[in-house]
Amino acid sequence: MAQPKKKWVAFRTNTPVPAAVIGAKADQKMQAGQPVQLPAAYADHVVHDGFAEFCDAPKAPDLGPKKAVSDSSPKKGAQTADLDAAAKLDAAQAKVDEAGAHLMAVAGTDAEEEARTALDLANAELAALQPAS
């Protein structure tokens, strides 16, 4: 059975990942405890060295059944905003993962520069959504 090309890991601390590993122009700081998909060899390396541990892919937040009557209390509004932010962050991470996989697939071809630009844009979108550390 072939080894998967990417694996999900969660870093134990906020850890920079080299740009060459994720196909970006600059190193990217990964948030502690947040699942991130990395190339299998690098994921194995950071887990072996104790910087991270393998984890499952993040699941989309369960928003539950829709209510007919809205509860507009401040607490509910904050929870909804947190869920919306988490969903946007998950979508942006998925976009980065997809763009990175596409870049790896077209490396060395005429489409590489366009794929690299798409990955850079996806990384910028993700960075804008991530909370400051």
Short mmCIF file of N, CA, C and O in Angstrom, two decimals:
data_model
loop_
_atom_site.label_atom_id
_atom_site.label_comp_id
_atom_site.label_asym_id
_atom_site.label_seq_id
_atom_site.Cartn_x
_atom_site.Cartn_y
_atom_site.Cartn_z
N MET A 1 0.84 -1.17 0.00
CA MET A 1 0.00 0.00 0.00
C MET A 1 0.89 1.24 0.00
O MET A 1 1.85 1.34 0.74
N ALA A 2 0.56 2.20 -0.83
CA ALA A 2 1.38 3.41 -0.95
C ALA A 2 1.19 4.32 0.24
O ALA A 2 0.11 4.40 0.83
N GLN A 3 2.25 5.01 0.60
CA GLN A 3 2.20 5.97 1.70
C GLN A 3 1.46 7.22 1.22
O GLN A 3 1.65 7.67 0.10
N PRO A 4 0.58 7.79 2.06
CA PRO A 4 -0.14 8.99 1.62
C PRO A 4 0.83 10.14 1.37
O PRO A 4 1.88 10.24 2.01
N LYS A 5 0.46 11.02 0.43
CA LYS A 5 1.33 12.13 0.10
C LYS A 5 1.32 13.21 1.17
O LYS A 5 2.27 13.93 1.33
N LYS A 6 0.20 13.33 1.89
CA LYS A 6 0.09 14.34 2.95
C LYS A 6 -0.49 13.70 4.20
O LYS A 6 -1.23 12.73 4.11
N LYS A 7 -0.15 14.28 5.34
CA LYS A 7 -0.66 13.79 6.62
C LYS A 7 -1.06 14.98 7.47
O LYS A 7 -0.48 16.06 7.35
N TRP A 8 -2.04 14.77 8.34
CA TRP A 8 -2.50 15.80 9.26
C TRP A 8 -1.70 15.70 10.55
O TRP A 8 -1.55 14.63 11.11
N VAL A 9 -1.19 16.85 11.02
CA VAL A 9 -0.49 16.92 12.30
C VAL A 9 -0.97 18.16 13.05
O VAL A 9 -1.50 19.10 12.46
N ALA A 10 -0.78 18.13 14.36
CA ALA A 10 -1.03 19.30 15.20
C ALA A 10 0.25 19.58 15.96
O ALA A 10 0.76 18.71 16.66
N PHE A 11 0.79 20.78 15.80
CA PHE A 11 2.03 21.14 16.48
C PHE A 11 1.77 21.39 17.96
O PHE A 11 0.68 21.83 18.35
N ARG A 12 2.74 21.11 18.78
CA ARG A 12 2.62 21.30 20.23
C ARG A 12 2.79 22.77 20.62
O ARG A 12 2.29 23.20 21.64
N THR A 13 3.53 23.52 19.82
CA THR A 13 3.73 24.95 20.05
C THR A 13 3.55 25.68 18.73
O THR A 13 3.49 25.05 17.67
N ASN A 14 3.48 27.01 18.78
CA ASN A 14 3.44 27.77 17.53
C ASN A 14 4.79 27.57 16.84
O ASN A 14 5.82 27.95 17.39
N THR A 15 4.77 26.97 15.68
CA THR A 15 5.99 26.53 15.02
C THR A 15 6.04 27.02 13.58
O THR A 15 5.07 26.84 12.84
N PRO A 16 7.16 27.60 13.16
CA PRO A 16 7.27 27.98 11.75
C PRO A 16 7.57 26.75 10.89
O PRO A 16 8.33 25.87 11.28
N VAL A 17 6.94 26.72 9.73
CA VAL A 17 7.18 25.66 8.76
C VAL A 17 7.86 26.32 7.56
O VAL A 17 7.39 27.34 7.06
N PRO A 18 8.98 25.76 7.10
CA PRO A 18 9.71 26.37 5.98
C PRO A 18 8.84 26.52 4.73
O PRO A 18 8.02 25.66 4.41
N ALA A 19 9.04 27.64 4.05
CA ALA A 19 8.28 27.94 2.84
C ALA A 19 8.42 26.83 1.80
O ALA A 19 7.45 26.48 1.12
N ALA A 20 9.60 26.26 1.68
CA ALA A 20 9.83 25.21 0.68
C ALA A 20 8.96 23.98 0.94
O ALA A 20 8.57 23.28 0.01
N VAL A 21 8.63 23.73 2.19
CA VAL A 21 7.83 22.56 2.55
C VAL A 21 6.38 22.74 2.10
O VAL A 21 5.76 21.82 1.60
N ILE A 22 5.85 23.95 2.28
CA ILE A 22 4.45 24.19 1.97
C ILE A 22 4.24 24.88 0.63
O ILE A 22 3.11 25.17 0.25
N GLY A 23 5.33 25.13 -0.08
CA GLY A 23 5.21 25.72 -1.41
C GLY A 23 4.83 27.19 -1.37
O GLY A 23 4.14 27.67 -2.26
N ALA A 24 5.27 27.92 -0.36
CA ALA A 24 4.97 29.34 -0.25
C ALA A 24 6.25 30.15 -0.45
O ALA A 24 7.34 29.59 -0.54
N LYS A 25 6.11 31.47 -0.49
CA LYS A 25 7.28 32.33 -0.65
C LYS A 25 7.94 32.63 0.69
O LYS A 25 9.11 32.98 0.73
N ALA A 26 7.18 32.50 1.79
CA ALA A 26 7.72 32.81 3.12
C ALA A 26 7.34 31.69 4.09
O ALA A 26 6.33 31.01 3.89
N ASP A 27 8.16 31.53 5.12
CA ASP A 27 7.83 30.56 6.15
C ASP A 27 6.48 30.92 6.75
O ASP A 27 6.09 32.09 6.79
N GLN A 28 5.75 29.92 7.22
CA GLN A 28 4.44 30.17 7.80
C GLN A 28 4.40 29.61 9.21
O GLN A 28 4.81 28.48 9.45
N LYS A 29 3.91 30.41 10.15
CA LYS A 29 3.84 29.99 11.55
C LYS A 29 2.53 29.23 11.77
O LYS A 29 1.45 29.74 11.53
N MET A 30 2.65 27.99 12.21
CA MET A 30 1.49 27.15 12.48
C MET A 30 1.08 27.33 13.94
O MET A 30 1.93 27.41 14.83
N GLN A 31 -0.21 27.38 14.18
CA GLN A 31 -0.74 27.59 15.52
C GLN A 31 -0.73 26.28 16.31
O GLN A 31 -1.04 25.22 15.76
N ALA A 32 -0.40 26.35 17.58
CA ALA A 32 -0.36 25.17 18.45
C ALA A 32 -1.74 24.54 18.51
O ALA A 32 -2.74 25.23 18.68
N GLY A 33 -1.78 23.23 18.36
CA GLY A 33 -3.02 22.47 18.50
C GLY A 33 -3.94 22.51 17.30
O GLY A 33 -4.95 21.81 17.28
N GLN A 34 -3.63 23.29 16.27
CA GLN A 34 -4.48 23.39 15.09
C GLN A 34 -4.03 22.37 14.05
O GLN A 34 -2.86 22.33 13.69
N PRO A 35 -4.96 21.55 13.56
CA PRO A 35 -4.58 20.57 12.53
C PRO A 35 -4.10 21.25 11.26
O PRO A 35 -4.67 22.26 10.83
N VAL A 36 -3.04 20.73 10.70
CA VAL A 36 -2.50 21.24 9.45
C VAL A 36 -2.03 20.05 8.62
O VAL A 36 -1.52 19.07 9.15
N GLN A 37 -2.25 20.12 7.32
CA GLN A 37 -1.86 19.03 6.43
C GLN A 37 -0.50 19.38 5.82
O GLN A 37 -0.34 20.44 5.22
N LEU A 38 0.44 18.46 5.97
CA LEU A 38 1.80 18.67 5.48
C LEU A 38 2.24 17.48 4.64
O LEU A 38 1.67 16.39 4.77
N PRO A 39 3.26 17.67 3.80
CA PRO A 39 3.80 16.52 3.06
C PRO A 39 4.18 15.41 4.05
O PRO A 39 4.68 15.68 5.14
N ALA A 40 3.92 14.18 3.66
CA ALA A 40 4.09 13.03 4.56
C ALA A 40 5.48 12.94 5.18
O ALA A 40 5.62 12.71 6.37
N ALA A 41 6.52 13.15 4.39
CA ALA A 41 7.89 13.03 4.92
C ALA A 41 8.15 14.08 5.99
O ALA A 41 8.74 13.77 7.03
N TYR A 42 7.69 15.31 5.77
CA TYR A 42 7.91 16.37 6.75
C TYR A 42 7.05 16.12 7.99
O TYR A 42 7.50 16.31 9.12
N ALA A 43 5.82 15.65 7.78
CA ALA A 43 4.94 15.33 8.91
C ALA A 43 5.57 14.23 9.77
O ALA A 43 5.60 14.35 11.00
N ASP A 44 6.09 13.21 9.14
CA ASP A 44 6.76 12.14 9.89
C ASP A 44 7.94 12.69 10.68
O ASP A 44 8.17 12.31 11.82
N HIS A 45 8.69 13.60 10.06
CA HIS A 45 9.86 14.19 10.70
C HIS A 45 9.48 14.98 11.95
O HIS A 45 10.08 14.78 13.01
N VAL A 46 8.47 15.86 11.86
CA VAL A 46 8.13 16.69 13.02
C VAL A 46 7.50 15.87 14.13
O VAL A 46 7.67 16.18 15.31
N VAL A 47 6.80 14.79 13.78
CA VAL A 47 6.23 13.91 14.80
C VAL A 47 7.35 13.12 15.48
O VAL A 47 7.40 13.02 16.70
N HIS A 48 8.27 12.59 14.68
CA HIS A 48 9.38 11.81 15.23
C HIS A 48 10.23 12.65 16.19
O HIS A 48 10.67 12.18 17.22
N ASP A 49 10.43 13.93 15.83
CA ASP A 49 11.25 14.82 16.66
C ASP A 49 10.48 15.43 17.83
O ASP A 49 11.04 16.19 18.61
N GLY A 50 9.20 15.11 17.95
CA GLY A 50 8.41 15.55 19.09
C GLY A 50 7.82 16.95 18.99
O GLY A 50 7.31 17.48 19.97
N PHE A 51 7.89 17.56 17.82
CA PHE A 51 7.32 18.90 17.65
C PHE A 51 5.81 18.86 17.43
O PHE A 51 5.13 19.86 17.64
N ALA A 52 5.30 17.73 16.98
CA ALA A 52 3.89 17.62 16.63
C ALA A 52 3.43 16.19 16.88
O ALA A 52 4.23 15.31 17.20
N GLU A 53 2.13 16.00 16.72
CA GLU A 53 1.56 14.66 16.79
C GLU A 53 0.55 14.50 15.67
O GLU A 53 -0.05 15.48 15.21
N PHE A 54 0.39 13.28 15.20
CA PHE A 54 -0.58 13.03 14.15
C PHE A 54 -1.98 13.29 14.68
O PHE A 54 -2.26 13.09 15.87
N CYS A 55 -2.87 13.76 13.82
CA CYS A 55 -4.25 14.02 14.23
C CYS A 55 -5.16 13.76 13.04
O CYS A 55 -4.71 13.52 11.93
N ASP A 56 -6.45 13.80 13.31
CA ASP A 56 -7.44 13.63 12.26
C ASP A 56 -7.66 14.97 11.56
O ASP A 56 -7.41 16.03 12.12
N ALA A 57 -8.18 14.90 10.34
CA ALA A 57 -8.53 16.11 9.61
C ALA A 57 -9.60 16.87 10.38
O ALA A 57 -10.46 16.25 11.03
N PRO A 58 -9.56 18.19 10.34
CA PRO A 58 -10.59 18.95 11.07
C PRO A 58 -11.95 18.72 10.46
O PRO A 58 -12.08 18.55 9.25
N LYS A 59 -12.94 18.71 11.30
CA LYS A 59 -14.31 18.52 10.84
C LYS A 59 -14.99 19.89 10.77
O LYS A 59 -14.69 20.77 11.54
N ALA A 60 -15.91 20.01 9.84
CA ALA A 60 -16.67 21.26 9.74
C ALA A 60 -17.51 21.40 11.00
O ALA A 60 -18.02 20.41 11.54
N PRO A 61 -17.65 22.62 11.51
CA PRO A 61 -18.42 22.80 12.74
C PRO A 61 -19.88 22.41 12.52
O PRO A 61 -20.46 22.70 11.48
N ASP A 62 -20.44 21.71 13.50
CA ASP A 62 -21.84 21.31 13.45
C ASP A 62 -22.68 22.46 13.97
O ASP A 62 -22.63 22.79 15.15
N LEU A 63 -23.42 23.07 13.08
CA LEU A 63 -24.20 24.23 13.46
C LEU A 63 -25.55 23.84 14.06
O LEU A 63 -26.28 24.69 14.55
N GLY A 64 -25.87 22.56 14.01
CA GLY A 64 -27.11 22.08 14.61
C GLY A 64 -28.32 22.49 13.79
O GLY A 64 -28.22 23.16 12.78
N PRO A 65 -29.51 22.09 14.25
CA PRO A 65 -30.73 22.42 13.52
C PRO A 65 -31.02 23.92 13.61
O PRO A 65 -30.70 24.57 14.60
N LYS A 66 -31.64 24.43 12.57
CA LYS A 66 -32.01 25.84 12.55
C LYS A 66 -33.21 26.07 13.46
O LYS A 66 -34.12 25.27 13.51
N LYS A 67 -33.18 27.19 14.18
CA LYS A 67 -34.29 27.55 15.04
C LYS A 67 -35.23 28.46 14.27
O LYS A 67 -34.80 29.31 13.49
N ALA A 68 -36.53 28.32 14.53
CA ALA A 68 -37.52 29.19 13.91
C ALA A 68 -37.45 30.58 14.53
O ALA A 68 -37.61 31.59 13.87
N VAL A 69 -37.21 30.64 15.84
CA VAL A 69 -37.14 31.91 16.54
C VAL A 69 -35.68 32.15 16.91
O VAL A 69 -35.02 31.30 17.48
N SER A 70 -35.19 33.33 16.57
CA SER A 70 -33.79 33.65 16.82
C SER A 70 -33.60 34.19 18.23
O SER A 70 -34.35 35.03 18.69
N ASP A 71 -32.56 33.70 18.91
CA ASP A 71 -32.19 34.21 20.22
C ASP A 71 -31.06 35.20 19.97
O ASP A 71 -29.96 34.82 19.60
N SER A 72 -31.32 36.47 20.16
CA SER A 72 -30.34 37.50 19.81
C SER A 72 -29.53 37.96 21.01
O SER A 72 -29.06 39.08 21.05
N SER A 73 -29.35 37.08 22.00
CA SER A 73 -28.55 37.47 23.15
C SER A 73 -27.11 37.67 22.73
O SER A 73 -26.64 37.05 21.78
N PRO A 74 -26.36 38.54 23.43
CA PRO A 74 -24.97 38.79 23.05
C PRO A 74 -24.12 37.52 23.06
O PRO A 74 -23.24 37.35 22.23
N LYS A 75 -24.39 36.62 24.01
CA LYS A 75 -23.61 35.39 24.08
C LYS A 75 -23.80 34.54 22.83
O LYS A 75 -22.86 34.01 22.27
N LYS A 76 -25.05 34.42 22.37
CA LYS A 76 -25.33 33.64 21.16
C LYS A 76 -24.68 34.29 19.94
O LYS A 76 -24.15 33.62 19.08
N GLY A 77 -24.71 35.61 19.88
CA GLY A 77 -24.09 36.32 18.76
C GLY A 77 -22.59 36.07 18.71
O GLY A 77 -22.02 35.88 17.64
N ALA A 78 -21.94 36.07 19.85
CA ALA A 78 -20.50 35.83 19.91
C ALA A 78 -20.19 34.40 19.49
O ALA A 78 -19.21 34.16 18.78
N GLN A 79 -21.03 33.44 19.92
CA GLN A 79 -20.81 32.05 19.54
C GLN A 79 -20.97 31.88 18.04
O GLN A 79 -20.19 31.18 17.40
N THR A 80 -21.98 32.53 17.47
CA THR A 80 -22.20 32.45 16.03
C THR A 80 -21.02 33.06 15.28
O THR A 80 -20.55 32.51 14.29
N ALA A 81 -20.53 34.19 15.77
CA ALA A 81 -19.37 34.83 15.13
C ALA A 81 -18.15 33.92 15.20
O ALA A 81 -17.39 33.81 14.24
N ASP A 82 -17.97 33.25 16.35
CA ASP A 82 -16.84 32.32 16.49
C ASP A 82 -16.96 31.16 15.51
O ASP A 82 -15.98 30.74 14.91
N LEU A 83 -18.19 30.63 15.37
CA LEU A 83 -18.40 29.52 14.43
C LEU A 83 -18.17 29.98 12.99
O LEU A 83 -17.57 29.25 12.20
N ASP A 84 -18.65 31.18 12.67
CA ASP A 84 -18.43 31.70 11.32
C ASP A 84 -16.94 31.88 11.04
O ASP A 84 -16.45 31.55 9.97
N ALA A 85 -16.21 32.42 12.02
CA ALA A 85 -14.77 32.62 11.86
C ALA A 85 -14.06 31.28 11.69
O ALA A 85 -13.17 31.14 10.86
N ALA A 86 -14.46 30.29 12.49
CA ALA A 86 -13.85 28.96 12.40
C ALA A 86 -14.15 28.33 11.04
O ALA A 86 -13.26 27.71 10.43
N ALA A 87 -15.36 28.50 10.55
CA ALA A 87 -15.72 27.94 9.25
C ALA A 87 -14.92 28.61 8.13
O ALA A 87 -14.44 27.95 7.21
N LYS A 88 -14.75 29.94 8.23
CA LYS A 88 -13.96 30.65 7.23
C LYS A 88 -12.50 30.21 7.28
O LYS A 88 -11.85 30.05 6.25
N LEU A 89 -11.98 30.02 8.49
CA LEU A 89 -10.60 29.58 8.66
C LEU A 89 -10.41 28.18 8.08
O LEU A 89 -9.43 27.91 7.37
N ASP A 90 -11.37 27.28 8.35
CA ASP A 90 -11.30 25.92 7.80
C ASP A 90 -11.35 25.94 6.28
O ASP A 90 -10.61 25.21 5.61
N ALA A 91 -12.22 26.79 5.72
CA ALA A 91 -12.34 26.88 4.27
C ALA A 91 -11.04 27.42 3.66
O ALA A 91 -10.58 26.94 2.62
N ALA A 92 -10.45 28.42 4.32
CA ALA A 92 -9.20 28.98 3.81
C ALA A 92 -8.07 27.95 3.89
O ALA A 92 -7.24 27.86 2.98
N GLN A 93 -8.03 27.16 4.98
CA GLN A 93 -7.00 26.12 5.11
C GLN A 93 -7.19 25.06 4.02
O GLN A 93 -6.21 24.59 3.42
N ALA A 94 -8.44 24.71 3.74
CA ALA A 94 -8.71 23.73 2.69
C ALA A 94 -8.25 24.26 1.33
O ALA A 94 -7.71 23.52 0.51
N LYS A 95 -8.44 25.57 1.12
CA LYS A 95 -8.02 26.19 -0.13
C LYS A 95 -6.49 26.15 -0.26
O LYS A 95 -5.96 25.87 -1.33
N VAL A 96 -5.78 26.40 0.84
CA VAL A 96 -4.32 26.33 0.84
C VAL A 96 -3.87 24.90 0.56
O VAL A 96 -2.96 24.66 -0.25
N ASP A 97 -4.51 23.94 1.23
CA ASP A 97 -4.15 22.53 1.01
C ASP A 97 -4.35 22.12 -0.44
O ASP A 97 -3.50 21.46 -1.04
N GLU A 98 -5.48 22.53 -1.00
CA GLU A 98 -5.78 22.20 -2.39
C GLU A 98 -4.79 22.86 -3.35
O GLU A 98 -4.28 22.22 -4.28
N ALA A 99 -4.49 24.14 -3.10
CA ALA A 99 -3.54 24.85 -3.96
C ALA A 99 -2.14 24.25 -3.85
O ALA A 99 -1.43 24.14 -4.86
N GLY A 100 -1.74 23.84 -2.64
CA GLY A 100 -0.44 23.21 -2.46
C GLY A 100 -0.35 21.87 -3.19
O GLY A 100 0.66 21.56 -3.83
N ALA A 101 -1.41 21.10 -3.12
CA ALA A 101 -1.44 19.81 -3.82
C ALA A 101 -1.39 20.03 -5.33
O ALA A 101 -0.68 19.31 -6.05
N HIS A 102 -2.11 21.05 -5.79
CA HIS A 102 -2.10 21.34 -7.22
C HIS A 102 -0.70 21.77 -7.67
O HIS A 102 -0.22 21.34 -8.73
N LEU A 103 -0.04 22.61 -6.85
CA LEU A 103 1.32 23.05 -7.19
C LEU A 103 2.26 21.86 -7.29
O LEU A 103 3.07 21.77 -8.21
N MET A 104 2.16 20.93 -6.36
CA MET A 104 3.01 19.74 -6.40
C MET A 104 2.74 18.92 -7.66
O MET A 104 3.65 18.36 -8.25
N ALA A 105 1.46 18.88 -8.06
CA ALA A 105 1.10 18.09 -9.23
C ALA A 105 1.62 18.70 -10.53
O ALA A 105 1.92 17.97 -11.47
N VAL A 106 1.71 20.02 -10.58
CA VAL A 106 2.13 20.67 -11.83
C VAL A 106 3.57 21.18 -11.79
O VAL A 106 4.00 21.87 -12.70
N ALA A 107 4.30 20.83 -10.75
CA ALA A 107 5.70 21.29 -10.62
C ALA A 107 6.49 20.89 -11.85
O ALA A 107 6.40 19.77 -12.34
N GLY A 108 7.24 21.84 -12.37
CA GLY A 108 8.08 21.58 -13.53
C GLY A 108 7.35 21.73 -14.86
O GLY A 108 7.93 21.45 -15.90
N THR A 109 6.10 22.17 -14.83
CA THR A 109 5.35 22.36 -16.07
C THR A 109 5.09 23.85 -16.28
O THR A 109 5.42 24.68 -15.43
N ASP A 110 4.46 24.17 -17.39
CA ASP A 110 4.12 25.57 -17.68
C ASP A 110 3.11 26.13 -16.69
O ASP A 110 3.05 27.34 -16.50
N ALA A 111 2.34 25.30 -16.05
CA ALA A 111 1.30 25.74 -15.12
C ALA A 111 1.84 26.01 -13.72
O ALA A 111 1.09 26.45 -12.84
N GLU A 112 3.13 25.78 -13.50
CA GLU A 112 3.68 25.91 -12.15
C GLU A 112 3.57 27.34 -11.61
O GLU A 112 3.17 27.54 -10.45
N GLU A 113 3.89 28.34 -12.40
CA GLU A 113 3.86 29.73 -11.91
C GLU A 113 2.43 30.15 -11.54
O GLU A 113 2.21 30.78 -10.51
N GLU A 114 1.47 29.76 -12.35
CA GLU A 114 0.07 30.08 -12.04
C GLU A 114 -0.37 29.37 -10.75
O GLU A 114 -1.05 29.96 -9.91
N ALA A 115 0.05 28.12 -10.57
CA ALA A 115 -0.29 27.37 -9.36
C ALA A 115 0.38 27.99 -8.14
O ALA A 115 -0.21 28.08 -7.07
N ARG A 116 1.62 28.47 -8.29
CA ARG A 116 2.33 29.11 -7.19
C ARG A 116 1.62 30.41 -6.78
O ARG A 116 1.48 30.72 -5.61
N THR A 117 1.15 31.17 -7.77
CA THR A 117 0.41 32.40 -7.49
C THR A 117 -0.88 32.09 -6.74
O THR A 117 -1.23 32.78 -5.78
N ALA A 118 -1.58 31.05 -7.16
CA ALA A 118 -2.82 30.66 -6.48
C ALA A 118 -2.54 30.25 -5.04
O ALA A 118 -3.30 30.59 -4.12
N LEU A 119 -1.44 29.54 -4.83
CA LEU A 119 -1.08 29.14 -3.46
C LEU A 119 -0.72 30.36 -2.61
O LEU A 119 -1.12 30.45 -1.45
N ASP A 120 0.01 31.30 -3.19
CA ASP A 120 0.36 32.52 -2.45
C ASP A 120 -0.90 33.29 -2.04
O ASP A 120 -0.99 33.79 -0.91
N LEU A 121 -1.85 33.39 -2.94
CA LEU A 121 -3.10 34.09 -2.62
C LEU A 121 -3.87 33.35 -1.52
O LEU A 121 -4.41 33.98 -0.60
N ALA A 122 -3.90 32.03 -1.60
CA ALA A 122 -4.60 31.23 -0.58
C ALA A 122 -3.91 31.38 0.77
O ALA A 122 -4.57 31.50 1.81
N ASN A 123 -2.57 31.38 0.78
CA ASN A 123 -1.83 31.57 2.03
C ASN A 123 -2.08 32.95 2.62
O ASN A 123 -2.22 33.10 3.83
N ALA A 124 -2.15 33.97 1.78
CA ALA A 124 -2.42 35.33 2.25
C ALA A 124 -3.82 35.42 2.86
O ALA A 124 -4.01 36.05 3.90
N GLU A 125 -4.79 34.77 2.21
CA GLU A 125 -6.16 34.76 2.74
C GLU A 125 -6.21 34.05 4.08
O GLU A 125 -6.84 34.54 5.03
N LEU A 126 -5.52 32.94 4.19
CA LEU A 126 -5.48 32.19 5.45
C LEU A 126 -4.81 33.02 6.54
O LEU A 126 -5.30 33.10 7.67
N ALA A 127 -3.70 33.64 6.23
CA ALA A 127 -2.97 34.45 7.22
C ALA A 127 -3.83 35.60 7.71
O ALA A 127 -3.79 35.95 8.90
N ALA A 128 -4.63 36.20 6.82
CA ALA A 128 -5.48 37.31 7.23
C ALA A 128 -6.58 36.86 8.19
O ALA A 128 -7.05 37.65 9.01
N LEU A 129 -6.99 35.61 8.09
CA LEU A 129 -8.06 35.10 8.94
C LEU A 129 -7.57 34.56 10.28
O LEU A 129 -8.34 34.43 11.22
N GLN A 130 -6.28 34.25 10.37
CA GLN A 130 -5.75 33.65 11.60
C GLN A 130 -5.60 34.71 12.68
O GLN A 130 -5.16 35.82 12.40
N PRO A 131 -5.94 34.35 13.92
CA PRO A 131 -5.77 35.31 15.02
C PRO A 131 -4.30 35.57 15.27
O PRO A 131 -3.46 34.71 15.06
N ALA A 132 -4.00 36.78 15.71
CA ALA A 132 -2.61 37.15 16.01
C ALA A 132 -2.13 36.35 17.22
O ALA A 132 -2.87 36.11 18.15
N SER A 133 -0.86 35.95 17.16
CA SER A 133 -0.33 35.17 18.28
C SER A 133 0.66 35.96 19.08
O SER A 133 1.13 36.97 18.75
#
